[in-house]
Amino acid sequence: MFVELLDKLRCPNAHEDSSLIATASRTVDRRIIEGTLGCPVCHAEYAVHNGAVEIGERAPVSMLTADARSHERMMRLGALLGLDERGGLYVLDFISASFIRELAALSPNSQFIALTGRREMEGAGIVIRGRGPALPLAKGCARGIALDMATPALLRSAAQVLSAGGRLVAPADAIVPDGIKMLARDDEQWVGEREAVPVLSAIRRAPR
Ligand SMILES: [Zn+2]
């Protein structure tokens, strides 16, 4: 994982928002290959092994069919995510993450986090091995998230992780979470946009 992206990761346990602290035993360039990420709040530790961060339950990795890897599929995903020259941080589930190299070529200023990978992947800033009820990522850090399998809790956390205007791509049968405005859907997937938090309600919610 890229050291520069460490501040995008969060401890998934239920407590105040907290960044993780890295201890590396092997680094190559600015990437941690072997090491540990520690939470200063609950003292949980997450291993970095083969360049992948182990957070959450080990998830079964589905097989990729040749059909799932076509150029057309890659271009469709890039369009749904709103990938462009501005760049940004994109979070991609297993099938979408197989396109990271091509998507990085389309949008060189973008950075990518892959979910459910086993080891470091070319082009991915962070590979997260495992799956928890929520994404272990900072609120508002991502411009786009594509999920293959989506529980209501995972969808709610994805909405939180997106910045205003960010895109969420999910399976057609997934429930659209609060804060996401549906843009389009077909038999396979829907794409929605993260709504901006109204300024007035943000002020009202602020602690006195
Ligand atoms: Zn913690």
Short mmCIF file of C-alpha atoms and ligand atoms in Angstrom, two decimals:
data_model
loop_
_atom_site.label_atom_id
_atom_site.label_comp_id
_atom_site.label_asym_id
_atom_site.label_seq_id
_atom_site.Cartn_x
_atom_site.Cartn_y
_atom_site.Cartn_z
CA MET A 1 0.00 0.00 0.00
CA PHE A 2 1.08 3.54 -0.69
CA VAL A 3 2.14 5.36 2.48
CA GLU A 4 0.57 8.56 1.08
CA LEU A 5 -2.87 6.95 1.17
CA LEU A 6 -2.63 5.84 4.81
CA ASP A 7 -4.75 8.84 5.90
CA LYS A 8 -7.66 7.49 3.81
CA LEU A 9 -7.95 4.34 5.94
CA ARG A 10 -10.03 4.18 9.13
CA CYS A 11 -10.44 1.62 11.89
CA PRO A 12 -13.75 -0.18 11.15
CA ASN A 13 -14.61 -0.66 14.84
CA ALA A 14 -17.44 1.36 16.36
CA HIS A 15 -15.76 4.35 17.97
CA GLU A 16 -14.77 7.91 17.10
CA ASP A 17 -13.17 8.41 13.69
CA SER A 18 -9.47 7.66 13.83
CA SER A 19 -6.62 7.30 11.37
CA LEU A 20 -4.35 4.27 11.65
CA ILE A 21 -0.66 4.29 12.52
CA ALA A 22 1.67 2.27 10.32
CA THR A 23 4.66 0.20 11.39
CA ALA A 24 6.47 -1.23 8.39
CA SER A 25 8.88 -4.16 8.43
CA ARG A 26 9.39 -4.11 4.65
CA THR A 27 8.88 -1.22 2.27
CA VAL A 28 9.66 -0.83 -1.41
CA ASP A 29 9.83 2.78 -2.61
CA ARG A 30 6.99 4.39 -0.64
CA ARG A 31 4.88 1.24 -0.46
CA ILE A 32 4.44 -0.87 2.66
CA ILE A 33 4.79 -4.54 1.69
CA GLU A 34 4.85 -6.09 5.18
CA GLY A 35 3.83 -4.34 8.37
CA THR A 36 1.04 -3.48 10.76
CA LEU A 37 -1.57 -0.74 10.97
CA GLY A 38 -2.59 0.05 14.53
CA CYS A 39 -5.65 1.90 15.81
CA PRO A 40 -4.74 4.42 18.54
CA VAL A 41 -8.34 4.34 19.92
CA CYS A 42 -9.22 0.63 20.34
CA HIS A 43 -5.68 -0.77 19.82
CA ALA A 44 -6.83 -3.15 17.08
CA GLU A 45 -4.05 -4.18 14.72
CA TYR A 46 -4.37 -4.88 11.01
CA ALA A 47 -1.63 -6.71 9.13
CA VAL A 48 -0.16 -5.58 5.84
CA HIS A 49 0.91 -8.75 4.02
CA ASN A 50 2.10 -9.05 0.41
CA GLY A 51 1.29 -5.34 0.10
CA ALA A 52 -2.42 -5.90 0.95
CA VAL A 53 -4.07 -4.55 4.11
CA GLU A 54 -6.01 -7.21 6.03
CA ILE A 55 -9.13 -5.57 7.44
CA GLY A 56 -12.36 -7.53 7.93
CA GLU A 57 -13.31 -11.13 7.35
CA ARG A 58 -11.55 -13.13 4.67
CA ALA A 59 -13.83 -12.82 1.69
CA PRO A 60 -14.24 -15.52 -0.96
CA VAL A 61 -12.82 -14.22 -4.21
CA SER A 62 -15.12 -14.90 -7.13
CA MET A 63 -13.86 -16.15 -10.47
CA LEU A 64 -13.59 -13.61 -13.26
CA THR A 65 -15.11 -14.70 -16.54
CA ALA A 66 -13.55 -13.52 -19.81
CA ASP A 67 -16.80 -11.67 -20.49
CA ALA A 68 -16.40 -9.62 -17.29
CA ARG A 69 -13.00 -8.37 -18.52
CA SER A 70 -13.91 -6.87 -21.90
CA HIS A 71 -12.76 -3.43 -23.05
CA GLU A 72 -16.42 -2.44 -23.35
CA ARG A 73 -17.01 -3.31 -19.68
CA MET A 74 -14.00 -1.24 -18.65
CA MET A 75 -15.17 1.80 -20.64
CA ARG A 76 -18.69 1.44 -19.20
CA LEU A 77 -17.30 1.34 -15.65
CA GLY A 78 -15.15 4.42 -16.27
CA ALA A 79 -18.21 6.28 -17.58
CA LEU A 80 -20.46 5.18 -14.68
CA LEU A 81 -17.83 6.27 -12.15
CA GLY A 82 -17.44 9.64 -13.90
CA LEU A 83 -13.70 9.08 -14.26
CA ASP A 84 -12.06 12.12 -15.90
CA GLU A 85 -8.89 14.18 -16.10
CA ARG A 86 -9.50 15.81 -12.71
CA GLY A 87 -8.48 12.60 -10.98
CA GLY A 88 -9.54 11.57 -7.50
CA LEU A 89 -9.79 8.51 -5.31
CA TYR A 90 -11.84 5.54 -6.55
CA VAL A 91 -12.78 2.44 -4.55
CA LEU A 92 -13.30 -0.68 -6.64
CA ASP A 93 -14.69 -4.07 -5.66
CA PHE A 94 -13.26 -7.30 -7.00
CA ILE A 95 -14.56 -7.32 -10.59
CA SER A 96 -14.04 -3.57 -11.13
CA ALA A 97 -10.58 -3.73 -9.55
CA SER A 98 -9.44 -6.05 -12.36
CA PHE A 99 -9.61 -2.92 -14.59
CA ILE A 100 -7.39 -0.72 -12.40
CA ARG A 101 -4.47 -0.66 -14.83
CA GLU A 102 -6.69 0.37 -17.76
CA LEU A 103 -8.63 2.91 -15.68
CA ALA A 104 -5.37 4.41 -14.40
CA ALA A 105 -4.27 4.84 -18.02
CA LEU A 106 -7.57 6.63 -18.79
CA SER A 107 -7.23 8.91 -15.75
CA PRO A 108 -3.55 9.23 -14.73
CA ASN A 109 -4.36 11.69 -11.92
CA SER A 110 -6.63 9.19 -10.17
CA GLN A 111 -5.77 6.81 -7.35
CA PHE A 112 -7.43 3.46 -6.74
CA ILE A 113 -8.30 1.33 -3.73
CA ALA A 114 -9.04 -2.32 -4.52
CA LEU A 115 -11.38 -4.34 -2.28
CA THR A 116 -10.92 -8.09 -1.67
CA GLY A 117 -7.54 -8.49 -3.42
CA ARG A 118 -5.03 -11.04 -2.10
CA ARG A 119 -1.87 -9.08 -2.71
CA GLU A 120 -0.54 -5.81 -4.03
CA MET A 121 -1.90 -5.08 -7.50
CA GLU A 122 -0.25 -2.99 -10.16
CA GLY A 123 -1.87 0.44 -10.22
CA ALA A 124 -3.70 0.09 -6.89
CA GLY A 125 -2.69 2.50 -4.14
CA ILE A 126 -4.22 0.26 -1.49
CA VAL A 127 -5.46 -3.33 -1.68
CA ILE A 128 -7.82 -4.29 1.14
CA ARG A 129 -8.03 -8.02 1.80
CA GLY A 130 -11.20 -8.89 3.63
CA ARG A 131 -14.67 -7.53 3.98
CA GLY A 132 -16.41 -6.00 6.96
CA PRO A 133 -19.88 -4.55 7.43
CA ALA A 134 -18.57 -1.08 6.46
CA LEU A 135 -15.81 0.35 4.28
CA PRO A 136 -12.74 1.13 6.47
CA LEU A 137 -12.26 4.49 4.77
CA ALA A 138 -12.43 8.18 5.71
CA LYS A 139 -15.69 10.06 5.19
CA GLY A 140 -15.90 12.10 2.00
CA CYS A 141 -12.58 10.82 0.59
CA ALA A 142 -13.75 9.11 -2.62
CA ARG A 143 -15.05 10.40 -5.97
CA GLY A 144 -16.38 7.00 -6.99
CA ILE A 145 -17.14 3.56 -5.54
CA ALA A 146 -18.14 0.42 -7.47
CA LEU A 147 -19.51 -2.52 -5.45
CA ASP A 148 -20.13 -6.08 -6.73
CA MET A 149 -21.99 -7.32 -3.67
CA ALA A 150 -23.70 -4.81 -1.45
CA THR A 151 -25.41 -5.22 1.89
CA PRO A 152 -27.50 -2.27 3.16
CA ALA A 153 -24.78 -1.48 5.76
CA LEU A 154 -22.04 -1.49 3.12
CA LEU A 155 -24.11 0.79 0.87
CA ARG A 156 -24.73 3.22 3.74
CA SER A 157 -21.02 3.38 4.51
CA ALA A 158 -20.20 3.84 0.80
CA ALA A 159 -22.53 6.89 0.77
CA GLN A 160 -20.55 8.32 3.71
CA VAL A 161 -17.17 7.65 2.08
CA LEU A 162 -18.17 9.51 -1.11
CA SER A 163 -17.62 13.25 -1.48
CA ALA A 164 -20.49 15.42 -2.75
CA GLY A 165 -21.16 14.61 -6.41
CA GLY A 166 -19.30 11.30 -6.11
CA ARG A 167 -20.67 8.26 -7.93
CA LEU A 168 -21.84 4.97 -6.44
CA VAL A 169 -22.19 1.98 -8.78
CA ALA A 170 -24.03 -1.03 -7.31
CA PRO A 171 -25.85 -4.21 -8.41
CA ALA A 172 -29.39 -3.58 -9.72
CA ASP A 173 -31.02 -5.25 -6.70
CA ALA A 174 -29.09 -3.20 -4.12
CA ILE A 175 -31.10 -0.77 -1.99
CA VAL A 176 -30.27 2.88 -2.74
CA PRO A 177 -28.96 4.35 0.56
CA ASP A 178 -29.87 7.75 2.03
CA GLY A 179 -27.88 10.60 0.55
CA ILE A 180 -27.59 8.99 -2.88
CA LYS A 181 -29.64 10.28 -5.79
CA MET A 182 -30.33 7.66 -8.45
CA LEU A 183 -29.03 8.72 -11.89
CA ALA A 184 -29.61 5.65 -14.06
CA ARG A 185 -30.24 1.93 -13.85
CA ASP A 186 -30.44 -1.12 -16.10
CA ASP A 187 -30.96 -4.86 -15.45
CA GLU A 188 -27.47 -5.21 -14.09
CA GLN A 189 -26.46 -2.11 -12.13
CA TRP A 190 -27.52 1.31 -10.97
CA VAL A 191 -25.44 4.43 -10.62
CA GLY A 192 -26.21 7.19 -8.14
CA GLU A 193 -24.68 10.46 -7.08
CA ARG A 194 -23.80 11.57 -3.56
CA GLU A 195 -25.93 14.60 -2.69
CA ALA A 196 -24.28 17.62 -1.11
CA VAL A 197 -24.94 18.03 2.62
CA PRO A 198 -27.10 21.16 2.92
CA VAL A 199 -25.14 23.94 4.63
CA LEU A 200 -27.97 24.81 7.03
CA SER A 201 -28.40 21.28 8.38
CA ALA A 202 -24.61 20.96 8.68
CA ILE A 203 -24.55 24.06 10.89
CA ARG A 204 -27.48 22.85 12.97
CA ARG A 205 -25.78 19.50 13.55
CA ALA A 206 -22.52 21.09 14.69
CA PRO A 207 -21.91 20.77 18.45
CA ARG A 208 -22.45 23.96 20.44
ZN ZN B 1 -10.17 1.16 16.43
#
